[in-house]
PDB file of C-alpha atoms in Angstrom:
ATOM      1  CA  MET T   1      -8.105 -45.712  76.861  1.00 57.00           C
ATOM      2  CA  GLY T   2      -9.347 -47.630  73.903  1.00 67.00           C
ATOM      3  CA  THR T   3      -7.745 -47.896  70.514  1.00 76.00           C
ATOM      4  CA  LEU T   4     -10.448 -45.859  68.726  1.00 73.00           C
ATOM      5  CA  PRO T   5      -9.858 -42.674  70.677  1.00 75.00           C
ATOM      6  CA  ILE T   6      -6.133 -42.955  70.062  1.00 75.00           C
ATOM      7  CA  ILE T   7      -6.729 -43.361  66.321  1.00 79.00           C
ATOM      8  CA  LEU T   8      -9.112 -40.387  66.289  1.00 75.00           C
ATOM      9  CA  MET T   9      -6.661 -38.216  68.176  1.00 78.00           C
ATOM     10  CA  SER T  10      -3.874 -39.213  65.737  1.00 78.00           C
ATOM     11  CA  VAL T  11      -6.045 -38.405  62.736  1.00 78.00           C
ATOM     12  CA  LEU T  12      -7.091 -35.058  64.215  1.00 78.00           C
ATOM     13  CA  GLY T  13      -3.476 -34.257  65.077  1.00 78.00           C
ATOM     14  CA  GLY T  14      -2.284 -35.126  61.557  1.00 81.00           C
ATOM     15  CA  TRP T  15      -5.087 -33.064  60.027  1.00 84.00           C
ATOM     16  CA  ALA T  16      -4.182 -30.133  62.254  1.00 81.00           C
ATOM     17  CA  VAL T  17      -0.539 -30.373  61.248  1.00 82.00           C
ATOM     18  CA  LEU T  18      -1.478 -30.599  57.564  1.00 83.00           C
ATOM     19  CA  ALA T  19      -3.866 -27.687  57.876  1.00 82.00           C
ATOM     20  CA  THR T  20      -1.174 -25.657  59.587  1.00 85.00           C
ATOM     21  CA  VAL T  21       1.355 -26.418  56.828  1.00 83.00           C
ATOM     22  CA  LEU T  22      -1.189 -25.570  54.145  1.00 84.00           C
ATOM     23  CA  ALA T  23      -2.122 -22.373  55.939  1.00 83.00           C
ATOM     24  CA  VAL T  24       1.528 -21.326  56.208  1.00 84.00           C
ATOM     25  CA  ALA T  25       2.167 -22.093  52.544  1.00 85.00           C
ATOM     26  CA  TRP T  26      -0.986 -20.280  51.442  1.00 87.00           C
ATOM     27  CA  GLY T  27      -0.079 -17.330  53.638  1.00 83.00           C
ATOM     28  CA  ARG T  28       3.367 -17.132  52.035  1.00 85.00           C
ATOM     29  CA  ASN T  29       1.858 -17.255  48.516  1.00 86.00           C
ATOM     30  CA  LEU T  30      -0.670 -14.628  49.508  1.00 85.00           C
ATOM     31  CA  ARG T  31       2.050 -12.335  50.896  1.00 85.00           C
ATOM     32  CA  ARG T  32       4.177 -12.857  47.756  1.00 85.00           C
ATOM     33  CA  GLU T  33       1.239 -12.089  45.438  1.00 86.00           C
ATOM     34  CA  ARG T  34       0.352  -9.076  47.537  1.00 85.00           C
ATOM     35  CA  GLY T  35       3.947  -7.857  47.304  1.00 85.00           C
ATOM     36  CA  GLU T  36       3.998  -8.375  43.543  1.00 86.00           C
ATOM     37  CA  HIS T  37       0.680  -6.577  43.242  1.00 86.00           C
ATOM     38  CA  GLU T  38       1.968  -3.645  45.260  1.00 86.00           C
ATOM     39  CA  ALA T  39       5.163  -3.550  43.189  1.00 86.00           C
ATOM     40  CA  GLU T  40       3.101  -3.612  39.988  1.00 87.00           C
ATOM     41  CA  GLN T  41       0.918  -0.799  41.283  1.00 87.00           C
ATOM     42  CA  GLU T  42       4.038   1.205  42.144  1.00 88.00           C
ATOM     43  CA  ARG T  43       5.467   0.540  38.665  1.00 87.00           C
ATOM     44  CA  ASN T  44       2.191   1.600  37.031  1.00 88.00           C
ATOM     45  CA  ALA T  45       2.193   4.731  39.136  1.00 88.00           C
ATOM     46  CA  ARG T  46       5.720   5.562  37.936  1.00 87.00           C
ATOM     47  CA  TYR T  47       4.691   4.924  34.327  1.00 89.00           C
ATOM     48  CA  ARG T  48       1.636   7.132  34.700  1.00 88.00           C
ATOM     49  CA  ALA T  49       3.761   9.875  36.186  1.00 89.00           C
ATOM     50  CA  ALA T  50       6.281   9.569  33.337  1.00 90.00           C
ATOM     51  CA  LEU T  51       3.429   9.613  30.819  1.00 89.00           C
ATOM     52  CA  ARG T  52       2.029  12.790  32.359  1.00 89.00           C
ATOM     53  CA  ARG T  53       5.460  14.398  32.156  1.00 89.00           C
ATOM     54  CA  LEU T  54       5.785  13.390  28.488  1.00 90.00           C
ATOM     55  CA  GLU T  55       2.312  14.723  27.754  1.00 89.00           C
ATOM     56  CA  GLY T  56       3.281  17.984  29.389  1.00 89.00           C
ATOM     57  CA  ARG T  57       6.453  18.193  27.310  1.00 89.00           C
ATOM     58  CA  ALA T  58       4.511  17.349  24.154  1.00 89.00           C
ATOM     59  CA  THR T  59       2.032  20.132  24.947  1.00 88.00           C
ATOM     60  CA  GLU T  60       4.895  22.577  25.484  1.00 90.00           C
ATOM     61  CA  THR T  61       6.585  21.462  22.251  1.00 89.00           C
ATOM     62  CA  ALA T  62       3.332  21.829  20.306  1.00 88.00           C
ATOM     63  CA  ALA T  63       2.882  25.317  21.706  1.00 87.00           C
ATOM     64  CA  GLN T  64       6.461  26.229  20.752  1.00 89.00           C
ATOM     65  CA  PHE T  65       5.931  24.811  17.255  1.00 87.00           C
ATOM     66  CA  GLU T  66       2.772  26.849  16.800  1.00 87.00           C
ATOM     67  CA  ALA T  67       4.601  29.969  17.975  1.00 88.00           C
ATOM     68  CA  LEU T  68       7.467  29.297  15.532  1.00 89.00           C
ATOM     69  CA  GLU T  69       5.015  28.655  12.724  1.00 87.00           C
ATOM     70  CA  ARG T  70       3.293  31.978  13.418  1.00 88.00           C
ATOM     71  CA  GLU T  71       6.661  33.750  13.452  1.00 89.00           C
ATOM     72  CA  TYR T  72       7.588  32.033  10.166  1.00 88.00           C
ATOM     73  CA  LEU T  73       4.372  33.173   8.511  1.00 87.00           C
ATOM     74  CA  VAL T  74       4.919  36.725   9.746  1.00 87.00           C
ATOM     75  CA  LEU T  75       8.511  36.757   8.468  1.00 88.00           C
ATOM     76  CA  ARG T  76       7.472  35.221   5.146  1.00 84.00           C
ATOM     77  CA  ARG T  77       4.760  37.815   4.585  1.00 84.00           C
ATOM     78  CA  ARG T  78       7.188  40.576   5.493  1.00 84.00           C
ATOM     79  CA  LEU T  79       9.796  39.163   3.110  1.00 82.00           C
ATOM     80  CA  GLU T  80       7.255  38.837   0.294  1.00 79.00           C
ATOM     81  CA  ALA T  81       6.176  42.407   0.887  1.00 79.00           C
ATOM     82  CA  GLU T  82       9.749  43.712   0.859  1.00 76.00           C
ATOM     83  CA  ALA T  83      11.078  41.451  -1.929  1.00 65.00           C
ATOM     84  CA  PRO T  84      11.210  42.796  -5.482  1.00 58.00           C
ATOM     85  CA  ASP T  85       9.060  41.408  -8.238  1.00 58.00           C
ATOM     86  CA  THR T  86       9.409  37.752  -9.018  1.00 58.00           C
ATOM     87  CA  ALA T  87      12.166  36.981 -11.475  1.00 56.00           C
ATOM     88  CA  PRO T  88      10.880  36.340 -14.994  1.00 59.00           C
ATOM     89  CA  GLU T  89      10.431  32.763 -16.035  1.00 62.00           C
ATOM     90  CA  GLU T  90      13.457  31.329 -17.775  1.00 56.00           C
ATOM     91  CA  ARG T  91      12.946  31.048 -21.493  1.00 62.00           C
ATOM     92  CA  PRO T  92      14.316  28.093 -23.400  1.00 60.00           C
ATOM     93  CA  PHE T  93      17.564  28.990 -25.120  1.00 57.00           C
ATOM     94  CA  PRO T  94      18.503  27.233 -28.355  1.00 60.00           C
ATOM     95  CA  MET T  95      21.569  25.157 -27.618  1.00 61.00           C
ATOM     96  CA  VAL T  96      21.825  23.093 -30.824  1.00 71.00           C
ATOM     97  CA  VAL T  97      21.687  25.355 -33.862  1.00 73.00           C
ATOM     98  CA  ILE T  98      22.736  24.601 -37.407  1.00 67.00           C
ATOM     99  CA  ASP T  99      22.578  27.482 -39.852  1.00 66.00           C
ATOM    100  CA  THR T 100      20.299  29.403 -37.427  1.00 75.00           C
ATOM    101  CA  LEU T 101      18.025  26.324 -37.313  1.00 79.00           C
ATOM    102  CA  ASP T 102      17.092  25.414 -33.713  1.00 86.00           C
ATOM    103  CA  ILE T 103      16.823  21.634 -33.235  1.00 88.00           C
ATOM    104  CA  SER T 104      17.540  21.516 -29.511  1.00 88.00           C
ATOM    105  CA  GLY T 105      14.308  19.714 -28.614  1.00 90.00           C
ATOM    106  CA  GLU T 106      14.738  17.083 -31.305  1.00 92.00           C
ATOM    107  CA  ILE T 107      18.336  16.343 -30.315  1.00 91.00           C
ATOM    108  CA  GLY T 108      17.215  15.995 -26.695  1.00 92.00           C
ATOM    109  CA  LEU T 109      14.592  13.427 -27.712  1.00 93.00           C
ATOM    110  CA  LEU T 110      17.177  11.492 -29.708  1.00 94.00           C
ATOM    111  CA  PHE T 111      19.505  11.417 -26.696  1.00 94.00           C
ATOM    112  CA  GLU T 112      16.660   9.981 -24.603  1.00 95.00           C
ATOM    113  CA  HIS T 113      16.074   7.373 -27.306  1.00 95.00           C
ATOM    114  CA  VAL T 114      19.744   6.380 -27.266  1.00 95.00           C
ATOM    115  CA  ALA T 115      19.603   5.987 -23.475  1.00 95.00           C
ATOM    116  CA  ARG T 116      16.517   3.769 -23.687  1.00 95.00           C
ATOM    117  CA  VAL T 117      18.143   1.564 -26.319  1.00 95.00           C
ATOM    118  CA  ALA T 118      21.316   1.267 -24.211  1.00 95.00           C
ATOM    119  CA  THR T 119      19.236   0.271 -21.173  1.00 93.00           C
ATOM    120  CA  ALA T 120      17.453  -2.403 -23.204  1.00 93.00           C
ATOM    121  CA  ILE T 121      20.750  -3.764 -24.533  1.00 93.00           C
ATOM    122  CA  ARG T 122      22.162  -3.925 -21.016  1.00 91.00           C
ATOM    123  CA  GLY T 123      19.362  -6.309 -20.048  1.00 88.00           C
ATOM    124  CA  TYR T 124      20.857  -8.961 -22.332  1.00 89.00           C
ATOM    125  CA  SER T 125      24.299  -8.889 -20.708  1.00 88.00           C
ATOM    126  CA  ALA T 126      25.666 -11.847 -18.760  1.00 84.00           C
ATOM    127  CA  PHE T 127      26.045  -9.635 -15.701  1.00 86.00           C
ATOM    128  CA  THR T 128      22.335  -8.790 -15.689  1.00 82.00           C
ATOM    129  CA  ARG T 129      21.385 -12.438 -16.300  1.00 78.00           C
ATOM    130  CA  GLY T 130      23.620 -13.583 -13.463  1.00 75.00           C
ATOM    131  CA  HIS T 131      26.453 -14.904 -15.666  1.00 70.00           C
ATOM    132  CA  SER T 132      25.053 -18.415 -15.856  1.00 67.00           C
ATOM    133  CA  GLY T 133      21.430 -17.429 -16.410  1.00 72.00           C
ATOM    134  CA  PRO T 134      19.721 -18.568 -19.601  1.00 78.00           C
ATOM    135  CA  GLU T 135      19.901 -16.223 -22.571  1.00 78.00           C
ATOM    136  CA  PRO T 136      16.514 -15.037 -23.865  1.00 80.00           C
ATOM    137  CA  GLN T 137      15.303 -17.041 -26.838  1.00 85.00           C
ATOM    138  CA  LYS T 138      15.359 -14.149 -29.314  1.00 87.00           C
ATOM    139  CA  ALA T 139      18.288 -12.271 -27.819  1.00 90.00           C
ATOM    140  CA  ARG T 140      20.416 -12.409 -30.973  1.00 90.00           C
ATOM    141  CA  TYR T 141      17.672 -10.804 -33.076  1.00 91.00           C
ATOM    142  CA  ASP T 142      16.834  -8.225 -30.419  1.00 93.00           C
ATOM    143  CA  LEU T 143      20.473  -7.196 -30.048  1.00 93.00           C
ATOM    144  CA  LEU T 144      20.810  -6.981 -33.827  1.00 92.00           C
ATOM    145  CA  TRP T 145      17.892  -4.590 -34.235  1.00 93.00           C
ATOM    146  CA  LEU T 146      18.613  -2.536 -31.117  1.00 94.00           C
ATOM    147  CA  ALA T 147      22.114  -1.855 -32.412  1.00 94.00           C
ATOM    148  CA  ASP T 148      20.801  -1.363 -35.949  1.00 93.00           C
ATOM    149  CA  CYS T 149      18.462   1.444 -34.905  1.00 93.00           C
ATOM    150  CA  LEU T 150      21.447   3.479 -33.649  1.00 93.00           C
ATOM    151  CA  HIS T 151      24.336   2.791 -35.992  1.00 89.00           C
ATOM    152  CA  THR T 152      23.322   5.423 -38.566  1.00 87.00           C
ATOM    153  CA  PHE T 153      23.229   8.206 -35.995  1.00 92.00           C
ATOM    154  CA  ASP T 154      26.844   8.863 -36.947  1.00 91.00           C
ATOM    155  CA  ARG T 155      25.661  10.545 -40.148  1.00 91.00           C
ATOM    156  CA  ILE T 156      23.487  12.955 -38.207  1.00 90.00           C
ATOM    157  CA  GLY T 157      26.451  13.638 -35.947  1.00 89.00           C
ATOM    158  CA  ARG T 158      28.761  14.364 -38.880  1.00 89.00           C
ATOM    159  CA  ALA T 159      26.159  16.612 -40.476  1.00 88.00           C
ATOM    160  CA  LEU T 160      25.756  18.580 -37.255  1.00 87.00           C
ATOM    161  CA  ALA T 161      29.512  18.811 -36.751  1.00 86.00           C
ATOM    162  CA  GLY T 162      29.973  19.991 -40.327  1.00 86.00           C
ATOM    163  CA  GLY T 163      27.015  22.389 -40.218  1.00 83.00           C
ATOM    164  CA  SER T 164      25.586  21.044 -43.465  1.00 85.00           C
ATOM    165  CA  GLN T 165      21.840  21.239 -44.008  1.00 87.00           C
ATOM    166  CA  ARG T 166      22.046  19.039 -47.066  1.00 89.00           C
ATOM    167  CA  SER T 167      23.947  16.279 -45.256  1.00 90.00           C
ATOM    168  CA  LEU T 168      21.544  16.532 -42.335  1.00 90.00           C
ATOM    169  CA  ALA T 169      18.541  16.155 -44.621  1.00 91.00           C
ATOM    170  CA  VAL T 170      20.052  13.082 -46.299  1.00 93.00           C
ATOM    171  CA  ALA T 171      20.884  11.500 -42.928  1.00 93.00           C
ATOM    172  CA  CYS T 172      17.347  12.143 -41.646  1.00 93.00           C
ATOM    173  CA  GLU T 173      15.754  10.621 -44.727  1.00 94.00           C
ATOM    174  CA  GLU T 174      17.898   7.519 -44.431  1.00 93.00           C
ATOM    175  CA  LEU T 175      17.061   7.135 -40.751  1.00 94.00           C
ATOM    176  CA  LEU T 176      13.343   7.655 -41.397  1.00 94.00           C
ATOM    177  CA  SER T 177      13.343   4.976 -44.077  1.00 93.00           C
ATOM    178  CA  MET T 178      14.913   2.545 -41.635  1.00 92.00           C
ATOM    179  CA  TYR T 179      12.505   3.376 -38.807  1.00 93.00           C
ATOM    180  CA  ASP T 180       9.525   3.089 -41.168  1.00 93.00           C
ATOM    181  CA  MET T 181      10.752  -0.334 -42.279  1.00 92.00           C
ATOM    182  CA  TYR T 182      11.132  -1.815 -38.790  1.00 92.00           C
ATOM    183  CA  PRO T 183       7.381  -2.257 -38.011  1.00 90.00           C
ATOM    184  CA  ARG T 184       6.730  -3.829 -41.436  1.00 88.00           C
ATOM    185  CA  ASP T 185       9.625  -6.258 -41.706  1.00 85.00           C
ATOM    186  CA  GLY T 186       8.395  -9.840 -41.517  1.00 74.00           C
ATOM    187  CA  SER T 187      11.486 -11.523 -42.934  1.00 75.00           C
ATOM    188  CA  GLY T 188      13.531 -14.182 -41.205  1.00 73.00           C
ATOM    189  CA  TYR T 189      15.240 -11.540 -39.078  1.00 79.00           C
ATOM    190  CA  ASP T 190      11.846 -10.001 -38.235  1.00 84.00           C
ATOM    191  CA  SER T 191      12.508  -6.545 -36.764  1.00 91.00           C
ATOM    192  CA  ARG T 192       8.723  -6.165 -36.451  1.00 92.00           C
ATOM    193  CA  ASP T 193       8.625  -8.847 -33.731  1.00 91.00           C
ATOM    194  CA  THR T 194      11.511  -7.285 -31.808  1.00 92.00           C
ATOM    195  CA  PHE T 195      10.088  -3.780 -31.667  1.00 93.00           C
ATOM    196  CA  ARG T 196       6.605  -5.065 -30.884  1.00 93.00           C
ATOM    197  CA  ARG T 197       7.859  -6.958 -27.848  1.00 92.00           C
ATOM    198  CA  LEU T 198      10.050  -4.041 -26.757  1.00 93.00           C
ATOM    199  CA  ALA T 199       7.487  -1.345 -27.550  1.00 93.00           C
ATOM    200  CA  GLU T 200       7.212  -0.147 -23.951  1.00 92.00           C
ATOM    201  CA  ARG T 201      10.961  -0.128 -23.280  1.00 93.00           C
ATOM    202  CA  VAL T 202      12.100   1.159 -26.686  1.00 94.00           C
ATOM    203  CA  PRO T 203       9.276   3.077 -28.374  1.00 93.00           C
ATOM    204  CA  LEU T 204      10.255   4.185 -31.855  1.00 93.00           C
ATOM    205  CA  GLY T 205       7.551   6.818 -32.178  1.00 93.00           C
ATOM    206  CA  ALA T 206       9.298   9.628 -30.283  1.00 92.00           C
ATOM    207  CA  ALA T 207      12.600   9.144 -32.112  1.00 94.00           C
ATOM    208  CA  THR T 208      10.832   8.938 -35.483  1.00 94.00           C
ATOM    209  CA  GLU T 209       8.921  12.156 -34.829  1.00 95.00           C
ATOM    210  CA  ALA T 210      12.123  13.903 -33.711  1.00 94.00           C
ATOM    211  CA  VAL T 211      13.956  12.927 -36.897  1.00 94.00           C
ATOM    212  CA  ARG T 212      10.934  13.847 -39.023  1.00 94.00           C
ATOM    213  CA  SER T 213      10.773  17.248 -37.292  1.00 93.00           C
ATOM    214  CA  ILE T 214      14.441  17.876 -38.078  1.00 92.00           C
ATOM    215  CA  ALA T 215      13.863  16.923 -41.704  1.00 92.00           C
ATOM    216  CA  MET T 216      10.865  19.260 -41.971  1.00 92.00           C
ATOM    217  CA  LYS T 217      12.768  22.159 -40.417  1.00 89.00           C
ATOM    218  CA  VAL T 218      15.680  21.609 -42.752  1.00 89.00           C
ATOM    219  CA  ALA T 219      13.329  21.430 -45.755  1.00 87.00           C
ATOM    220  CA  ALA T 220      11.545  24.630 -44.737  1.00 84.00           C
ATOM    221  CA  ALA T 221      14.762  26.583 -44.061  1.00 74.00           C
ATOM    222  CA  PRO T 222      16.313  28.526 -46.923  1.00 69.00           C
ATOM    223  CA  GLU T 223      19.495  26.978 -48.239  1.00 59.00           C
ATOM    224  CA  ARG T 224      22.613  28.677 -46.967  1.00 53.00           C
ATOM    225  CA  VAL T 225      24.443  30.824 -49.417  1.00 45.00           C
ATOM    226  CA  ASP T 226      28.198  30.581 -49.228  1.00 43.00           C
ATOM    227  CA  ARG T 227      29.529  34.046 -48.436  1.00 41.00           C
ATOM    228  CA  ASN T 228      32.970  33.156 -49.771  1.00 41.00           C
ATOM    229  CA  PRO T 229      32.414  31.634 -53.212  1.00 41.00           C
ATOM    230  CA  PRO T 230      35.416  29.851 -54.682  1.00 37.00           C
ATOM    231  CA  VAL T 231      37.643  31.928 -56.919  1.00 37.00           C
ATOM    232  CA  VAL T 232      37.553  30.681 -60.483  1.00 32.00           C
ATOM    233  CA  GLU T 233      40.849  31.185 -62.196  1.00 38.00           C
ATOM    234  CA  VAL T 234      40.513  32.092 -65.866  1.00 34.00           C
ATOM    235  CA  VAL T 235      43.345  30.759 -67.989  1.00 38.00           C
ATOM    236  CA  ALA T 236      43.995  32.523 -71.280  1.00 39.00           C
ATOM    237  CA  PRO T 237      44.090  30.233 -74.286  1.00 40.00           C
ATOM    238  CA  ALA T 238      47.522  29.543 -75.696  1.00 43.00           C
ATOM    239  CA  PRO T 239      48.301  31.345 -78.971  1.00 42.00           C
ATOM    240  CA  VAL T 240      47.870  29.243 -82.016  1.00 39.00           C
ATOM    241  CA  ALA T 241      51.025  28.958 -84.084  1.00 42.00           C
ATOM    242  CA  SER T 242      50.621  30.175 -87.599  1.00 38.00           C
ATOM    243  CA  VAL T 243      51.274  27.769 -90.363  1.00 36.00           C
ATOM    244  CA  GLY T 244      53.945  29.277 -92.631  1.00 33.00           C
TER     245      GLY T 244
END
């Protein structure tokens, strides 16, 4: 036998072996992919079954919710039919009265103003700035005027505590003069600049109107007459000695 046939037979044998190995490997990959595909199909089937169960439960829950909602509406209508008439609306009750003069609303507005000023002052604290944060450029002027717009409230407080219309009127006039001066002051301390920049956080209009309303009510109210006038002691003149 010649050399060529032997070479051909060797090549054909090697190709057959290689083809067999490739076929075995491809068959294993095919079986593995088929197994994974079947497992995925089984998993999808389980998911679809679980989804159908959840949809069924959701349908049952929706039906129960609708039934409860219908029962609630029936009970509410029955309760409204059996309930007595609606309670009357609560009327505002004067809580701050001086000589029968109701200034509850005005005092409430002034309390809100004090809270706004305190909030603005807190923004300049080292805690708010992070201790080492830079201080605002005009902080010293802002703090001056924010404190200044509150420090005369003590006179209104003393007038209210003492129940004196006259003292309250004087305190209101003094406070109004200060609040009218703030927007016009263009001096070196310049309160106008401070309250312009802080107009949204600390508006002076509401507080000014509250104080002006108190002053107008006090001016319109009749002056209280003291029911216990002081007793005036009359001293008889001493007898004049006759000149003998």
